[in-house]
Amino acid sequence: MDILLTTLLVFYNLLTGAGDDSTSAHKLLTAIVQPDAGQGSTSSSGSGTTEEQPSNVFVKKDPQKDAPKVKGIYVTSHSAGGERMAKLLNLLDRTELNSMVIDIKDDYGYITYKTDNAELQKLGTPQRYIKDINATVKQMQDHKIYPIARVVVFKDTVLANKHPELSYRNADGSIWKNGKGDSFVNPYRHEVWDYNVKIAKEAAKLGFKEIQFDYVRFPEGFEKKEANLKFDKTNEKRVDVIADFVKYAREQLEPLGVRVSVDIFGYAASVPAAEGIGQDFVKISKQVDVISPMVYPSHYSTGWFDVKEPDLNPYATIKGAMVDTHKKLEPLGDVYKPVIRPWIQDFTASWLGKGHYKKYGKAEVEAQIKALKDTNIEEYLLWNAGNKYTEDTNF
């Protein structure tokens, strides 16, 4: 009865709001009274269909209540399994950084350690980039590091090459690739869901406390390519397909006591929905324990948040992104709102060209952290693809 009363009060407060927030609240209430197909429980039969449940109301319960306020870094599997790991461990020992996000399934689709799981071997291609995954997890435990497993989901050249029927094909039957030569697999195929969730389950059993799903989306600009590609699909909207996957993954991982987080484009918080790639900020956030918008200043174009050159003004850019993030998620209340833990920039975006970028170091990283603090965000993750972080930063 207390939960019901609390829920009704939350909805009352939301519905008396105005503008976009009030609209979101009405949509949320409608979804509870009459759940849509995109929010029902999902079958893993591969058909892409869903079955409705009587209600989709649930109250989030953090499976990692004793988790620290995460201040983390990205660690490639090559770093985790190589000489750089000792230097990164030392960095965390000496600073307030306390977490590592390690590739368990990387951007190409490789499983980054040796697995004896026959199901994973069938669809994936395990590599021994991390020579001894158990020893690596123990290292983090010994150094009191909060371990997060990064699983890249729908960007998967390995699986696309192995099973073209799970990918997008050109008219001549060849596998579609983006401009960088990468292939994606099809979110409408539930075999892809199950494969990635099985990897996540194994990571949880290895000792990772959180599973972070990345590339939980369709390829960029997909709406312009879709008509020329062959792939299986249903009538379900792309944003609902992606939200359904996240919901399914959370439900599957819930019994293992791990957090579920998702990386999402930062601009998704500033637009109604990124329909082309299938990322609806609110629908995804409702289903996860942690949401990690990628708000790198270099990734915003001229004019965002009234900033002429976003990369040159990291404080204003991050602050603007967080204001939009709060506005987007506040209507969810305590029922659905996840921890907000953004990815911030510790790299120099020289590809932007002279006059449009600056060299990032201590001042620029600290400006981003200050912008987070000033908008009541306590957690963050640092991204540097080469894992070379600014060590004298006041984290």
Coordinates of C-alpha atoms in Angstrom, one line a residue:
M1 CA 0.0 0.0 0.0
D2 CA 2.9 2.4 0.9
I3 CA 4.5 1.7 -2.5
L4 CA 1.3 2.3 -4.3
L5 CA 0.7 5.6 -2.5
T6 CA 4.2 6.8 -3.1
T7 CA 3.9 5.9 -6.8
L8 CA 0.6 7.8 -7.1
L9 CA 2.1 10.9 -5.4
V10 CA 5.1 10.8 -7.8
F11 CA 2.7 10.7 -10.8
Y12 CA 0.6 13.5 -9.4
N13 CA 3.7 15.7 -9.0
L14 CA 4.9 14.9 -12.5
L15 CA 1.5 15.5 -14.1
T16 CA 1.3 19.0 -12.6
G17 CA 4.5 20.0 -14.4
A18 CA 4.7 21.8 -17.7
G19 CA 6.3 21.4 -21.1
D20 CA 8.3 18.4 -22.1
D21 CA 8.5 17.1 -18.5
S22 CA 4.8 17.0 -18.2
T23 CA 4.4 15.3 -21.6
S24 CA 6.9 12.7 -20.5
A25 CA 4.9 12.2 -17.3
H26 CA 1.7 11.7 -19.2
K27 CA 3.4 9.1 -21.4
L28 CA 4.8 7.3 -18.4
L29 CA 1.4 7.2 -16.7
T30 CA -0.2 6.0 -20.0
A31 CA 2.4 3.2 -20.2
I32 CA 1.5 2.1 -16.7
V33 CA -2.2 2.1 -17.2
Q34 CA -2.0 0.5 -20.7
P35 CA 1.5 -0.9 -21.3
D36 CA 2.6 -0.7 -25.0
A37 CA 4.2 -3.6 -26.8
G38 CA 7.6 -2.0 -26.5
Q39 CA 7.6 -2.4 -22.8
G40 CA 6.3 -6.0 -22.3
S41 CA 8.4 -9.0 -21.4
T42 CA 10.5 -10.1 -24.3
S43 CA 10.7 -13.5 -25.9
S44 CA 14.1 -14.8 -26.9
S45 CA 12.8 -16.9 -29.8
G46 CA 14.4 -14.7 -32.4
S47 CA 11.0 -13.5 -33.8
G48 CA 11.4 -10.0 -32.4
T49 CA 7.9 -10.2 -30.9
T50 CA 7.0 -9.2 -27.4
E51 CA 4.3 -10.3 -24.9
E52 CA 2.6 -7.7 -22.7
Q53 CA 2.6 -8.0 -18.9
P54 CA -0.3 -6.7 -16.8
S55 CA 1.9 -3.9 -15.5
N56 CA 5.4 -2.7 -16.0
V57 CA 5.7 -0.8 -12.8
F58 CA 8.7 -1.7 -10.7
V59 CA 10.8 0.1 -8.1
K60 CA 14.5 0.0 -8.7
K61 CA 16.6 -1.6 -6.1
D62 CA 20.3 -1.0 -6.4
P63 CA 22.0 -4.5 -6.4
Q64 CA 25.3 -2.8 -5.4
K65 CA 24.2 -0.7 -2.4
D66 CA 27.8 -0.7 -1.0
A67 CA 29.3 0.5 -4.3
P68 CA 31.5 3.6 -4.0
K69 CA 30.8 6.9 -5.8
V70 CA 32.5 5.7 -9.0
K71 CA 35.4 7.8 -10.4
G72 CA 36.7 5.5 -13.1
I73 CA 38.9 5.1 -16.2
Y74 CA 38.5 3.1 -19.4
V75 CA 41.0 0.2 -19.7
T76 CA 41.4 -1.7 -23.0
S77 CA 41.9 -5.5 -22.8
H78 CA 45.5 -5.0 -24.2
S79 CA 46.2 -2.7 -21.2
A80 CA 44.5 -5.0 -18.7
G81 CA 46.6 -7.9 -20.0
G82 CA 49.8 -6.1 -20.5
E83 CA 52.5 -3.9 -18.9
R84 CA 50.4 -0.8 -18.7
M85 CA 48.1 -2.4 -16.1
A86 CA 50.7 -1.9 -13.4
K87 CA 50.9 1.8 -14.2
L88 CA 47.1 2.2 -14.1
L89 CA 46.9 0.3 -10.8
N90 CA 49.4 2.7 -9.4
L91 CA 47.4 5.7 -10.7
L92 CA 44.3 4.5 -8.8
D93 CA 46.3 3.7 -5.7
R94 CA 47.6 7.3 -5.6
T95 CA 44.4 9.2 -6.5
E96 CA 40.7 9.3 -5.7
L97 CA 40.0 7.2 -8.9
N98 CA 38.5 3.9 -7.8
S99 CA 37.1 2.0 -10.7
M100 CA 38.2 0.4 -14.0
V101 CA 35.9 -0.2 -17.0
I102 CA 37.6 -3.1 -18.8
D103 CA 36.8 -4.5 -22.3
I104 CA 35.3 -8.0 -22.0
K105 CA 33.9 -7.9 -25.5
D106 CA 35.6 -5.2 -27.5
D107 CA 34.7 -2.8 -30.4
Y108 CA 35.4 -5.5 -33.0
G109 CA 33.4 -8.1 -31.3
Y110 CA 36.2 -10.2 -29.9
I111 CA 35.7 -11.8 -26.4
T112 CA 39.0 -10.6 -24.8
Y113 CA 39.9 -13.6 -22.7
K114 CA 39.9 -17.4 -23.0
T115 CA 36.4 -18.8 -22.2
D116 CA 35.5 -22.5 -22.0
N117 CA 31.8 -21.7 -22.6
A118 CA 30.9 -23.7 -25.7
E119 CA 27.9 -21.4 -26.5
L120 CA 30.2 -18.3 -26.5
Q121 CA 32.8 -20.0 -28.6
K122 CA 30.1 -20.9 -31.2
L123 CA 29.1 -17.4 -31.9
G124 CA 32.2 -15.4 -30.8
T125 CA 35.9 -15.6 -31.3
P126 CA 37.7 -15.5 -27.9
Q127 CA 41.2 -14.0 -27.8
R128 CA 43.7 -14.1 -25.0
Y129 CA 44.3 -10.3 -24.8
I130 CA 43.8 -10.7 -21.1
K131 CA 46.0 -13.7 -20.4
D132 CA 44.5 -14.6 -17.0
I133 CA 41.1 -13.1 -16.5
N134 CA 40.8 -14.5 -12.9
A135 CA 44.1 -13.0 -12.0
T136 CA 43.1 -9.6 -13.4
V137 CA 39.9 -9.6 -11.4
K138 CA 41.8 -10.5 -8.3
Q139 CA 44.3 -7.7 -8.9
M140 CA 41.4 -5.2 -8.9
Q141 CA 40.0 -6.7 -5.7
D142 CA 43.4 -6.5 -4.0
H143 CA 43.6 -2.8 -4.9
K144 CA 40.0 -2.2 -3.8
I145 CA 39.0 -1.2 -7.4
Y146 CA 35.4 -1.4 -8.4
P147 CA 35.4 -3.6 -11.5
I148 CA 33.1 -2.9 -14.5
A149 CA 32.9 -5.1 -17.5
R150 CA 32.4 -3.3 -20.8
V151 CA 30.4 -5.3 -23.4
V152 CA 30.1 -3.8 -26.9
V153 CA 26.7 -5.1 -28.1
F154 CA 25.5 -4.3 -31.6
K155 CA 28.8 -3.1 -33.2
D156 CA 30.2 -6.6 -33.9
T157 CA 32.3 -7.3 -37.0
V158 CA 33.3 -10.7 -35.7
L159 CA 29.7 -12.0 -35.3
A160 CA 28.6 -10.3 -38.6
N161 CA 31.3 -12.1 -40.5
K162 CA 30.6 -15.4 -38.8
H163 CA 26.8 -15.2 -39.2
P164 CA 25.8 -12.8 -42.0
E165 CA 22.1 -13.6 -41.3
L166 CA 22.5 -11.8 -38.0
S167 CA 23.8 -8.6 -39.7
Y168 CA 22.9 -6.2 -42.5
R169 CA 23.5 -7.2 -46.1
N170 CA 23.9 -5.2 -49.2
A171 CA 21.9 -6.0 -52.3
D172 CA 24.6 -8.3 -53.6
G173 CA 24.5 -10.3 -50.3
S174 CA 27.8 -8.9 -48.9
I175 CA 27.9 -7.7 -45.3
W176 CA 27.4 -3.9 -44.9
K177 CA 30.2 -1.9 -43.4
N178 CA 30.3 1.7 -42.2
G179 CA 32.9 4.2 -43.4
K180 CA 35.5 2.8 -40.9
G181 CA 35.1 -0.7 -42.1
D182 CA 33.0 -1.9 -39.1
S183 CA 29.9 -4.1 -39.2
F184 CA 26.9 -4.1 -36.9
V185 CA 24.6 -6.9 -36.0
N186 CA 20.8 -6.7 -36.0
P187 CA 19.0 -5.7 -32.8
Y188 CA 15.8 -7.3 -34.1
R189 CA 17.5 -10.7 -33.8
H190 CA 17.1 -12.1 -30.3
E191 CA 20.0 -14.5 -30.8
V192 CA 22.2 -11.4 -30.6
W193 CA 20.5 -10.4 -27.4
D194 CA 21.1 -13.8 -25.8
Y195 CA 24.7 -14.0 -26.9
N196 CA 25.6 -10.7 -25.3
V197 CA 23.7 -11.4 -22.2
K198 CA 25.6 -14.8 -21.8
I199 CA 28.9 -12.9 -22.0
A200 CA 27.6 -10.5 -19.4
K201 CA 26.6 -13.4 -17.1
E202 CA 30.0 -14.9 -17.4
A203 CA 31.6 -11.6 -16.5
A204 CA 29.4 -11.4 -13.4
K205 CA 30.4 -14.8 -12.4
L206 CA 34.1 -13.9 -12.8
G207 CA 33.6 -11.1 -10.2
F208 CA 32.7 -8.0 -12.1
K209 CA 30.3 -5.9 -10.1
E210 CA 28.7 -4.0 -13.0
I211 CA 28.0 -4.8 -16.7
Q212 CA 28.3 -1.7 -18.9
F213 CA 26.7 -2.2 -22.3
D214 CA 28.1 0.0 -25.1
Y215 CA 26.9 0.5 -28.7
V216 CA 23.4 -0.3 -27.7
R217 CA 22.1 1.2 -30.9
F218 CA 21.7 0.9 -34.6
P219 CA 24.5 2.3 -36.9
E220 CA 24.8 6.1 -37.2
G221 CA 22.6 7.4 -39.9
F222 CA 20.7 4.1 -40.1
E223 CA 17.5 5.8 -41.2
K224 CA 19.2 6.8 -44.5
K225 CA 20.6 3.3 -45.2
E226 CA 17.8 1.1 -44.0
A227 CA 15.9 0.9 -47.3
N228 CA 18.9 -0.4 -49.2
L229 CA 19.8 -3.1 -46.8
K230 CA 18.6 -6.7 -46.3
F231 CA 17.9 -7.7 -42.7
D232 CA 15.1 -9.2 -40.5
K233 CA 12.8 -6.8 -38.8
T234 CA 9.4 -6.4 -37.3
N235 CA 7.0 -3.4 -37.1
E236 CA 8.4 -2.4 -33.8
K237 CA 10.1 1.0 -33.6
R238 CA 13.9 1.1 -33.3
V239 CA 13.7 3.0 -30.0
D240 CA 11.5 0.3 -28.6
V241 CA 13.7 -2.6 -29.9
I242 CA 16.7 -1.1 -28.1
A243 CA 14.8 -0.4 -24.9
D244 CA 13.4 -3.9 -25.0
F245 CA 17.0 -5.3 -25.2
V246 CA 18.1 -3.3 -22.2
K247 CA 15.0 -4.4 -20.2
Y248 CA 15.7 -8.1 -21.1
A249 CA 19.4 -7.8 -20.2
R250 CA 18.5 -6.2 -16.8
E251 CA 16.0 -8.9 -16.0
Q252 CA 18.4 -11.7 -16.9
L253 CA 21.2 -10.2 -14.9
E254 CA 19.2 -9.2 -11.9
P255 CA 19.5 -12.6 -10.1
L256 CA 23.3 -12.3 -10.2
G257 CA 23.4 -9.1 -8.1
V258 CA 25.3 -7.0 -10.6
R259 CA 24.5 -3.4 -11.7
V260 CA 23.5 -2.8 -15.4
S261 CA 24.7 0.4 -17.1
V262 CA 24.5 1.7 -20.6
D263 CA 26.6 4.1 -22.5
I264 CA 24.5 6.6 -24.6
F265 CA 25.2 9.5 -26.9
G266 CA 25.3 12.7 -24.9
Y267 CA 23.1 14.6 -27.3
A268 CA 20.3 12.0 -26.8
A269 CA 19.5 13.9 -23.6
S270 CA 19.0 17.1 -25.5
V271 CA 16.6 15.9 -28.2
P272 CA 13.2 14.2 -28.0
A273 CA 14.7 10.9 -29.1
A274 CA 17.5 9.8 -31.4
E275 CA 15.1 7.8 -33.6
G276 CA 17.6 6.9 -36.3
I277 CA 19.9 5.0 -34.0
G278 CA 17.1 3.9 -31.7
Q279 CA 18.3 5.6 -28.6
D280 CA 15.5 7.1 -26.4
F281 CA 17.3 8.5 -23.3
V282 CA 14.3 8.1 -21.0
K283 CA 13.2 4.6 -22.2
I284 CA 16.8 3.3 -21.7
S285 CA 17.3 5.1 -18.4
K286 CA 14.2 3.5 -17.0
Q287 CA 15.7 0.1 -17.4
V288 CA 19.2 0.5 -16.0
D289 CA 20.9 1.1 -12.7
V290 CA 23.4 3.6 -14.2
I291 CA 23.3 5.7 -17.3
S292 CA 26.5 7.0 -18.8
P293 CA 26.0 9.8 -21.4
M294 CA 29.1 10.4 -23.4
V295 CA 29.4 14.1 -23.1
Y296 CA 32.9 14.7 -24.5
P297 CA 33.1 18.4 -25.5
S298 CA 34.8 17.5 -28.7
H299 CA 31.7 15.6 -29.8
Y300 CA 29.4 18.6 -29.9
S301 CA 29.2 20.9 -32.9
T302 CA 29.2 24.7 -33.0
G303 CA 26.4 26.3 -31.1
W304 CA 25.5 23.5 -28.6
F305 CA 24.5 25.0 -25.2
D306 CA 25.2 28.5 -26.7
V307 CA 28.9 27.6 -26.9
K308 CA 30.6 28.7 -30.2
E309 CA 33.4 26.1 -29.9
P310 CA 32.4 23.3 -27.4
D311 CA 35.9 21.7 -27.2
L312 CA 37.4 25.0 -26.2
N313 CA 35.0 25.5 -23.4
P314 CA 34.7 22.2 -21.5
Y315 CA 33.0 23.7 -18.4
A316 CA 30.1 25.3 -20.2
T317 CA 29.7 22.3 -22.5
I318 CA 29.5 19.7 -19.7
K319 CA 27.3 22.0 -17.6
G320 CA 24.9 22.4 -20.5
A321 CA 24.8 18.7 -21.1
M322 CA 24.1 17.9 -17.4
V323 CA 21.3 20.5 -17.2
D324 CA 19.6 18.8 -20.2
T325 CA 20.2 15.4 -18.6
H326 CA 18.6 16.4 -15.3
K327 CA 15.6 17.9 -17.2
K328 CA 15.2 14.7 -19.1
L329 CA 15.4 12.4 -16.1
E330 CA 13.8 14.3 -13.3
P331 CA 10.2 13.3 -14.3
L332 CA 11.1 9.7 -13.7
G333 CA 11.4 10.3 -9.9
D334 CA 12.8 7.6 -7.6
V335 CA 10.8 4.9 -9.4
Y336 CA 13.0 4.8 -12.5
K337 CA 15.8 7.3 -12.3
P338 CA 19.2 5.8 -12.5
V339 CA 22.6 7.0 -11.2
I340 CA 24.0 9.5 -13.7
R341 CA 27.6 8.8 -14.4
P342 CA 28.9 10.6 -17.5
W343 CA 31.9 9.8 -19.7
I344 CA 34.2 12.9 -19.8
Q345 CA 37.1 13.7 -22.0
D346 CA 40.8 13.1 -21.2
F347 CA 42.1 13.3 -24.8
T348 CA 42.9 15.9 -27.4
A349 CA 40.6 16.1 -30.4
S350 CA 43.2 17.4 -32.9
W351 CA 41.0 16.1 -35.8
L352 CA 38.7 19.0 -35.2
G353 CA 41.2 21.3 -36.9
K354 CA 43.1 24.4 -35.9
G355 CA 41.0 26.9 -33.9
H356 CA 38.4 24.3 -33.0
Y357 CA 40.2 22.2 -30.4
K358 CA 42.6 22.6 -27.5
K359 CA 45.1 20.3 -25.9
Y360 CA 43.4 18.6 -22.9
G361 CA 45.3 18.3 -19.7
K362 CA 44.8 19.1 -16.0
A363 CA 42.9 22.3 -16.4
E364 CA 40.5 20.9 -19.0
V365 CA 39.7 17.7 -17.1
E366 CA 39.2 19.6 -13.8
A367 CA 36.9 22.0 -15.6
Q368 CA 34.7 19.1 -16.6
I369 CA 34.7 17.6 -13.1
K370 CA 33.8 21.1 -11.6
A371 CA 30.9 21.3 -14.1
L372 CA 29.6 17.9 -12.9
K373 CA 29.9 18.9 -9.2
D374 CA 28.1 22.2 -9.9
T375 CA 25.2 20.3 -11.4
N376 CA 25.1 17.7 -8.5
I377 CA 26.8 14.8 -10.4
E378 CA 29.1 12.8 -8.1
E379 CA 30.3 10.1 -10.4
Y380 CA 32.2 10.1 -13.8
L381 CA 34.3 8.0 -16.1
L382 CA 37.4 9.2 -18.0
W383 CA 37.9 8.2 -21.6
N384 CA 41.2 8.0 -23.3
A385 CA 41.5 5.3 -26.0
G386 CA 45.2 4.8 -25.4
N387 CA 44.6 4.7 -21.6
K388 CA 47.0 7.6 -21.0
Y389 CA 45.4 9.7 -18.3
T390 CA 46.4 13.1 -16.9
E391 CA 47.9 12.0 -13.6
D392 CA 48.3 15.3 -11.8
T393 CA 44.5 16.0 -12.1
N394 CA 42.7 16.8 -8.8
F395 CA 40.1 14.0 -9.2

